[in-house]
Coordinates of C-alpha atoms in Angstrom, one line a residue:
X837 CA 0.0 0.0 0.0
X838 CA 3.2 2.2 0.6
X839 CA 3.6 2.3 -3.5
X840 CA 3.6 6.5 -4.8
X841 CA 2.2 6.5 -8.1
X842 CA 4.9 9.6 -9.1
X843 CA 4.6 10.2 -12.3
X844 CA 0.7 10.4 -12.3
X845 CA 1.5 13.2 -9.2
X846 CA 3.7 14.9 -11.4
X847 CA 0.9 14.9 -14.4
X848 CA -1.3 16.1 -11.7
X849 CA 1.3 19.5 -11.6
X850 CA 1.3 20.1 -14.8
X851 CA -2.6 19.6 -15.3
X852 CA -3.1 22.2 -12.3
X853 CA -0.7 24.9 -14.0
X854 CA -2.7 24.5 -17.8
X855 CA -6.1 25.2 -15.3
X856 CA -4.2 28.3 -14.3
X857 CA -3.7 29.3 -17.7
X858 CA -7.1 28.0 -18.8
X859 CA -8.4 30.8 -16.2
X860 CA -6.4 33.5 -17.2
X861 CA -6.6 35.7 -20.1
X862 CA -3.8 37.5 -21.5
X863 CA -4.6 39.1 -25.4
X864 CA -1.7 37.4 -28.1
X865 CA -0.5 35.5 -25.3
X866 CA 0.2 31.6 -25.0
X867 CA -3.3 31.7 -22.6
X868 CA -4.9 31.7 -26.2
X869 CA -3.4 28.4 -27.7
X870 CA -6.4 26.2 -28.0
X871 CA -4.9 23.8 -25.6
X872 CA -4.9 26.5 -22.9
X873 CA -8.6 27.1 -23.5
X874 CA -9.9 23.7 -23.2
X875 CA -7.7 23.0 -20.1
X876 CA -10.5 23.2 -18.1
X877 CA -11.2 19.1 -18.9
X878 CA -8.0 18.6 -16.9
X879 CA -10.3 18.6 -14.0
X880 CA -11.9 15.1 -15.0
X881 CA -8.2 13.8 -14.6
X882 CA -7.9 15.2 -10.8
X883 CA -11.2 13.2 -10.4
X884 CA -10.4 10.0 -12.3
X885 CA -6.6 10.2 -10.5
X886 CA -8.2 10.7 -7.5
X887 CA -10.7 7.9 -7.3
X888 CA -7.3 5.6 -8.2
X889 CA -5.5 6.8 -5.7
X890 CA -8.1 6.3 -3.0
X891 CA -9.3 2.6 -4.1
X892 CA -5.4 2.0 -3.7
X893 CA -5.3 3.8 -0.4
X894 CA -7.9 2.4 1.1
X895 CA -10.5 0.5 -1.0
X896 CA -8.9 -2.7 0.1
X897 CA -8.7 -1.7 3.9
X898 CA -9.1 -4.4 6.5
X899 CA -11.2 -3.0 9.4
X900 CA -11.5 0.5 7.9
X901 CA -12.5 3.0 10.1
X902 CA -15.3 5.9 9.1
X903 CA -14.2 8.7 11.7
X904 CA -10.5 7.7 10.8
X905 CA -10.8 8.0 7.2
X906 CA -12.6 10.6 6.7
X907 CA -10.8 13.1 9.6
X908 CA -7.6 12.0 7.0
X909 CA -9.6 13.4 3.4
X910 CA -11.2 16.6 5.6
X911 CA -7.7 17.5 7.1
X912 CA -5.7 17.1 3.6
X913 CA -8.8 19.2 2.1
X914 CA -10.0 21.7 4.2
X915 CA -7.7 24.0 6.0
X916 CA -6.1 25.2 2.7
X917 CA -10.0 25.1 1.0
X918 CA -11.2 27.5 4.3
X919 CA -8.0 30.1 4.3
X920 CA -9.2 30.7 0.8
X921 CA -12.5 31.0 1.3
X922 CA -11.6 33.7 3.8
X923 CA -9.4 35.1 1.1
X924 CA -12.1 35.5 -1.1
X925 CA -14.2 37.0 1.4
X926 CA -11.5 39.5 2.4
X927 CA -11.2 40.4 -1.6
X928 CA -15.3 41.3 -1.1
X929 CA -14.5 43.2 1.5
X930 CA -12.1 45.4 -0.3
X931 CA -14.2 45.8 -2.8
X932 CA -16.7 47.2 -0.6
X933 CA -13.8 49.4 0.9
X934 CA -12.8 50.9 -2.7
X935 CA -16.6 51.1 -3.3
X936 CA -17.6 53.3 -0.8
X937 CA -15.3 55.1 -0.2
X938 CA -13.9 56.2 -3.8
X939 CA -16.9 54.8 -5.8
X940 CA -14.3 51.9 -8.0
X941 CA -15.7 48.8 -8.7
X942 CA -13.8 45.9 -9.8
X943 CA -15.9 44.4 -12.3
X944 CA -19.1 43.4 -10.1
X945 CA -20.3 45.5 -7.2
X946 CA -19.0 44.1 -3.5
X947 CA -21.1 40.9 -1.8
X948 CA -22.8 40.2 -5.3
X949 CA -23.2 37.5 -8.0
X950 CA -20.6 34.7 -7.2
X951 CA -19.7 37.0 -3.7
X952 CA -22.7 37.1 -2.6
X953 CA -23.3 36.5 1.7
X954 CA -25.7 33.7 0.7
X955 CA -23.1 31.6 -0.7
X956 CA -20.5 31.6 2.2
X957 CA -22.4 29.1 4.5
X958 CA -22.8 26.9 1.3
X959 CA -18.9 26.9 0.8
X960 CA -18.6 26.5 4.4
X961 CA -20.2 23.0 4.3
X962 CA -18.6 22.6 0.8
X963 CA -22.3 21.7 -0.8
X964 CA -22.0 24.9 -3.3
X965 CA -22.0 22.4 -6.0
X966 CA -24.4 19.9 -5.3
X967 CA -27.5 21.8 -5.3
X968 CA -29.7 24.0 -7.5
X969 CA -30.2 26.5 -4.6
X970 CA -26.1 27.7 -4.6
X971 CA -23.4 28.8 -6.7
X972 CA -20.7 26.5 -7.7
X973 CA -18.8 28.5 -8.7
X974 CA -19.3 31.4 -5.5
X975 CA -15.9 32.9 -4.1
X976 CA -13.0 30.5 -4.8
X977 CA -14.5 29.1 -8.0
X978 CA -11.8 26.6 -8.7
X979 CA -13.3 25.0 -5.4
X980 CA -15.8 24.0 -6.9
X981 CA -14.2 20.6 -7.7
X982 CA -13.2 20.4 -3.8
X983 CA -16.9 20.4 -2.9
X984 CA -17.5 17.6 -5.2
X985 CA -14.5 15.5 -4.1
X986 CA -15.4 15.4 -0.1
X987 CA -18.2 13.8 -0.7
X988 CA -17.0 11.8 -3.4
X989 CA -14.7 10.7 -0.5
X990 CA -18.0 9.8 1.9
X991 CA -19.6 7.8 -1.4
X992 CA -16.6 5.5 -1.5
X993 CA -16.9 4.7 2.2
X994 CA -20.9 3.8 1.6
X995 CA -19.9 1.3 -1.1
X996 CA -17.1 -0.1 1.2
X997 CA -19.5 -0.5 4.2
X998 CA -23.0 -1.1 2.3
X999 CA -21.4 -3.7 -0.6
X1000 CA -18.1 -5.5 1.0
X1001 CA -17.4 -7.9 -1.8
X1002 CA -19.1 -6.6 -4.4
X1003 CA -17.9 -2.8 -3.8
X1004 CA -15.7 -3.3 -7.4
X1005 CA -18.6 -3.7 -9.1
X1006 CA -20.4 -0.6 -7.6
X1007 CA -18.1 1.2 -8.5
X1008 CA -18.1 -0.1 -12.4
X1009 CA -22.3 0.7 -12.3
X1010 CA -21.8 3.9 -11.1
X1011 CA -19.4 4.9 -13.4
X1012 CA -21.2 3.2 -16.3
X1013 CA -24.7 4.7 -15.3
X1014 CA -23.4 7.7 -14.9
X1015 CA -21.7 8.5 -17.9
X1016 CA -25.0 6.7 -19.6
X1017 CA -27.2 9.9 -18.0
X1018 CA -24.8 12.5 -19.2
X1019 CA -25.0 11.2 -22.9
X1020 CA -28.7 11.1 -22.8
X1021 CA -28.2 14.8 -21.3
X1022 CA -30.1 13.6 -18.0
X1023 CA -30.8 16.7 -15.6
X1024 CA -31.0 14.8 -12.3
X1025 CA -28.0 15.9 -11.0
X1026 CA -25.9 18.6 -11.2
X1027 CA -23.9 18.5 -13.8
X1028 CA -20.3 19.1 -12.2
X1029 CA -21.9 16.1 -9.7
X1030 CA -22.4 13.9 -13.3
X1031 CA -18.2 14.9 -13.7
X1032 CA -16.9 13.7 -10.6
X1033 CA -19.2 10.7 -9.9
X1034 CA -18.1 9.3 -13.4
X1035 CA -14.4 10.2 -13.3
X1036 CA -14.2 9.4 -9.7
X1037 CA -15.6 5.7 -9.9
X1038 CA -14.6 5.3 -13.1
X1039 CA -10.7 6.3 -11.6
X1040 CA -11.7 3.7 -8.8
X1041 CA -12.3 0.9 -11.3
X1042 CA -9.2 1.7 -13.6
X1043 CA -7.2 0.7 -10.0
X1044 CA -9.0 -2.5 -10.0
X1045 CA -7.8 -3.5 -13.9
X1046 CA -4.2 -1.8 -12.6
X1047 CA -4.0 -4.7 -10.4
X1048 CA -4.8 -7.4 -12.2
X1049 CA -2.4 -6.8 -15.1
X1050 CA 0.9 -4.7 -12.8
X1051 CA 2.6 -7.7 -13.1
X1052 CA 2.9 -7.5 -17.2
X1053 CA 6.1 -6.1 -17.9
X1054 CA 5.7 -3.1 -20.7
X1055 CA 9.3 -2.6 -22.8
X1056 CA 10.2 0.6 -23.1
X1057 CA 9.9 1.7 -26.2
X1058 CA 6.6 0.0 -26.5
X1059 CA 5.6 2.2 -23.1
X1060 CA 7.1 5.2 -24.9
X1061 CA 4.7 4.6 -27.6
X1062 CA 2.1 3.9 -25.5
X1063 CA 2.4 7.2 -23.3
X1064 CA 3.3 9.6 -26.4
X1065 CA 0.4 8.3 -27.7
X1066 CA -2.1 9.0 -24.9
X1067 CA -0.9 12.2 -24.7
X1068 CA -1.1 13.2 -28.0
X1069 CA -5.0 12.1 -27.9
X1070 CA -5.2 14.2 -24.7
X1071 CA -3.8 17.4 -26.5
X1072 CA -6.3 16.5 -29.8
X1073 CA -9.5 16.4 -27.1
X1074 CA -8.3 19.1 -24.8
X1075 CA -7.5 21.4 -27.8
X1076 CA -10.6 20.7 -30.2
X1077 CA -14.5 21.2 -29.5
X1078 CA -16.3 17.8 -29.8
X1079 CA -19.3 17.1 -29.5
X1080 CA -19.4 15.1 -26.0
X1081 CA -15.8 15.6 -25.3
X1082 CA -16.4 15.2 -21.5
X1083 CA -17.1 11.8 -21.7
X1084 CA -14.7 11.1 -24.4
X1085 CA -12.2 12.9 -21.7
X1086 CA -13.5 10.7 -19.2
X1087 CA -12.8 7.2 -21.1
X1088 CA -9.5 8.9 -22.0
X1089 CA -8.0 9.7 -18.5
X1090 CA -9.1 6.1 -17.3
X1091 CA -6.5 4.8 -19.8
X1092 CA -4.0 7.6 -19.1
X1093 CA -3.9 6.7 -15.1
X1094 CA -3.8 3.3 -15.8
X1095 CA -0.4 3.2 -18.3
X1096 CA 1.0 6.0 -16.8
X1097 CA 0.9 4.0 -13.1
X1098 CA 2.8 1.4 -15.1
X1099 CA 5.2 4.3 -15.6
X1100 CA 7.4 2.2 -18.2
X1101 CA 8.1 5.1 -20.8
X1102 CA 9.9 7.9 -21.4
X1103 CA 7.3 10.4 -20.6
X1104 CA 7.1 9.0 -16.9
X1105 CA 11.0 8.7 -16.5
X1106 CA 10.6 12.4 -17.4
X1107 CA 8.0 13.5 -15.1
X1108 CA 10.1 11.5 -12.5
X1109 CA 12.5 14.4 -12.3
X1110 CA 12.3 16.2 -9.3
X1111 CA 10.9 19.5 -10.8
X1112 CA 8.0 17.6 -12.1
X1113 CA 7.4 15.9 -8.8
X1114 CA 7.4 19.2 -6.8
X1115 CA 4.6 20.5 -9.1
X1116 CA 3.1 17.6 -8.2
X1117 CA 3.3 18.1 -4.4
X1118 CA 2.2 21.7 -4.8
X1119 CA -0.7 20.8 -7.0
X1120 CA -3.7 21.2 -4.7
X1121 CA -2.2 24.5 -3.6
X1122 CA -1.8 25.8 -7.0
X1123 CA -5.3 24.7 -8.2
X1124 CA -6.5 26.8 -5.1
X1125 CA -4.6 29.5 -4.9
X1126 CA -4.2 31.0 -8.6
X1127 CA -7.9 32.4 -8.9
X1128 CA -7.0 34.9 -5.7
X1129 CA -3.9 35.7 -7.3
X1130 CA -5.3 36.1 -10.6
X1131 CA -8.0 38.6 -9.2
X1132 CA -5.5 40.2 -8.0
X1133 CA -3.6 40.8 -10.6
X1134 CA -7.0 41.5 -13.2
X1135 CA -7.7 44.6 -10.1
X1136 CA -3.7 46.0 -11.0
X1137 CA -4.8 46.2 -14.6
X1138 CA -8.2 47.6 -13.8
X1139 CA -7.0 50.2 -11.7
X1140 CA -4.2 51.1 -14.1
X1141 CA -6.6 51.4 -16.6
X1142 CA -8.5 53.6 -15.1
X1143 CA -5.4 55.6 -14.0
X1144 CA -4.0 55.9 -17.5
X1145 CA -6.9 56.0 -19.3
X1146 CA -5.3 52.9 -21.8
X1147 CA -7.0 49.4 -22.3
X1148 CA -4.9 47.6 -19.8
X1149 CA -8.0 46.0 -18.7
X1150 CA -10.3 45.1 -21.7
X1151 CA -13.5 43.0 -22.5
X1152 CA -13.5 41.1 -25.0
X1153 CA -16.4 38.8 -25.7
X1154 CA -17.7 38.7 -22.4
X1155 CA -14.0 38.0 -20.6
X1156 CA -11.6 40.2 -18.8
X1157 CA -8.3 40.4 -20.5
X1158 CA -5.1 42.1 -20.1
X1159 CA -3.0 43.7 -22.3
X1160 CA 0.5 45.4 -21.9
X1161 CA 0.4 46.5 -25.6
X1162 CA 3.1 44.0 -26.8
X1163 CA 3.0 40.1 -27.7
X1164 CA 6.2 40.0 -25.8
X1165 CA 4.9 41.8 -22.4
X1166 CA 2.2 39.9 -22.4
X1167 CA 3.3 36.5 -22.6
X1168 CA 6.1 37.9 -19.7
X1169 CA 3.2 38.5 -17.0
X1170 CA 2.0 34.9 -18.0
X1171 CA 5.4 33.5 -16.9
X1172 CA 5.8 35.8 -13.8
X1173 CA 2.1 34.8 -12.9
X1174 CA 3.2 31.0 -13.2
X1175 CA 6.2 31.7 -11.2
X1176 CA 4.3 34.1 -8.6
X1177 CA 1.6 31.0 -8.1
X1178 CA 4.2 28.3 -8.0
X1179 CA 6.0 30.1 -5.0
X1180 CA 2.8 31.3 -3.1
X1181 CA 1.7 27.8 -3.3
X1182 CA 5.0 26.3 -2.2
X1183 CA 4.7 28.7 0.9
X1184 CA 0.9 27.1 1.3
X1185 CA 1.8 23.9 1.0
X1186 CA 4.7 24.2 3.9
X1187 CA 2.3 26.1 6.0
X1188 CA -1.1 25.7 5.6
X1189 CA -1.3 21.8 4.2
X1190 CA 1.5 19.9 5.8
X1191 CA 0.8 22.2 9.0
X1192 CA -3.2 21.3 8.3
X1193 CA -2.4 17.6 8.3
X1194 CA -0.3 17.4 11.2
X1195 CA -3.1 18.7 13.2
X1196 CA -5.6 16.3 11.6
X1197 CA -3.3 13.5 12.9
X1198 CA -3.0 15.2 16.3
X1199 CA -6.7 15.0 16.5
X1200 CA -7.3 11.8 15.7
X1201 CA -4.3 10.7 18.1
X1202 CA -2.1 9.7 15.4
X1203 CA 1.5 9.8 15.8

């Protein structure tokens, strides 16, 4: 059970930064490549990975304990979720500062739309996405995905404890049926609930086929070919729109966790490297992170803009751009964006996850 499955952590890095870019919008920049603006799929890999990771974690648990397991998931997930949650609502805040007091508004008026006060309980309690009522995509939208995968974590646990033997196949249905109701366009759940339920148990299953065929021994240059060829797909689907991509995406990041687990190619001896596995480790902190930093950056631009008089800050179909004036410029803030997200989440991993963890263990009375 000790095994790390490193180069899918690494992918995991690298997935989280292209979500970053995905969310940011720099005119002439490399935020424009197509890749960049279908990135958001990458967030049906964190599910898929995830549900891998936890069926190999603790899917085959002797004696598994509820309050145990899921004190471990809430610790790793919420103290970094909560700090920027109060982030978010300290941005609102400032808002309502400039607002009153010098009448700026930075895009939407303070404490509305996806800031609104009715929408912090609901991210409290991490439920913003599974309802019709709230907003998944209030405050810290990224964290959206984080409100699907606690519970995700709690579903895993009812089919360990409500279908013992049989929990590998309840995890197949669910993944079958639910990619079967997104097809047929089926409204009876959320739709970002549809994402994670079939990516999730889909990811769960994948680990079950990992094990019965680990012990096939894949020759490099055939697991080369194998992983090149993955991720070429991946950049085709992420890049193009197709009709029904999510669930081509889905299907798709099965077989990517599964050969990359095998990690027999030269992609995986190259995401082995320690820069690539750092990424990795910082991954939930950069996917939570960026969107605070990224506001804060879009609030430079629009209050530059407003002292210059020049588009710094333009719309542009409905999105909020930036523009230095220069091709050149402009892809520079994208790499000293990158750079500033990678080291504010290195600083939140060391102090807010790690340190978040640690006092999830000291809870549960865990050494």
């Amino acid at each position: 059970m000790a095994r790390r499955f490193e180069a899918l952590d690494a992918f995991r890095g690298l997935c989280a930064l292209s979500v970053v870019l995905f969310h940011f919008r720099v005119v002439g920049s490399v935020t424009e490549f197509p890749f960049f603006r279908g990135s958001e799929l990458f967030v049906e890999f964190f599910f898929a990975l995830s549900g891998f990771v936890l069926a190999h974690s603790y899917g085959f648990r002797d004696n598994l304990r509820f309050k145990s397991y899921i004190a471990s998931r809430f610790f790793r997930l919420y103290p970094l979720y909560v700090c920027m949650l109060m982030v978010f609502i300290g941005l609102e805040v400032v808002k309502y500062i400039a607002y009153k007091t010098i009448g700026f508004s930075f895009n939407t008026l303070p404490f509305t739309g996806h800031g609104s006060l009715s929408e912090i309980l609901p991210n409290l309690l991490m439920v913003q996405s599974w309802t019709s009522l709230t907003d998944p995509l209030s405050f810290n939208y990224p964290s959206w995905s984080i409100s699907i995968e606690f519970y995700l974590y709690v579903l895993l646990f009812l089919t360990l404890y409500l279908f013992g033997r049989y929990k590998v196949w309840s995890w197949l249905i669910i993944a079958v049926m639910v990619l079967g109701l997104m097809g047929n366009n089926s409204t009876l759940l959320q739709p970002y609930v549809f994402n994670g339920l079939s990516c999730f148990f889909g990811g769960a299953f994948t680990y079950v086929v990992f094990t019965k065929v680990k012990h096939i021994s894949i020759p490099f240059i055939v697991g080369s070919i194998i992983e090149v060829s993955l991720l070429s797909a991946v950049a085709y689907l992420v890049s193009n729109e197709i009709t029904d991509r999510y669930i081509y995406a889905t299907l798709l990041f099965y077989l990517v966790v599964l050969f990359f687990a095998f990690e027999s190619g030269a992609i995986s001896k190259l995401l082995n490297r320690s820069v690539f596995q750092v990424l990795g480790k910082w991954s939930y902190s950069i996917y939570l992170t960026h969107a605070a930093i990224l506001f804060m950056v879009t609030s430079v631009a629009l209050v530059g803009q407003k002292v210059l008089g020049k588009a710094i800050a333009p719309m542009i179909e409905g999105a909020r751009f930036i523009d230095l004036g220069s091709t050149f410029y402009n892809n520079v803030l994208v790499v000293s964006v990158l750079l500033i997200v990678i080291l504010v989440s290195k600083t939140t991993y060391k102090y807010i996850e790690l340190k978040g963890q640690a006092l999830g263990k000291r809870v549960m009375g865990f050494k």
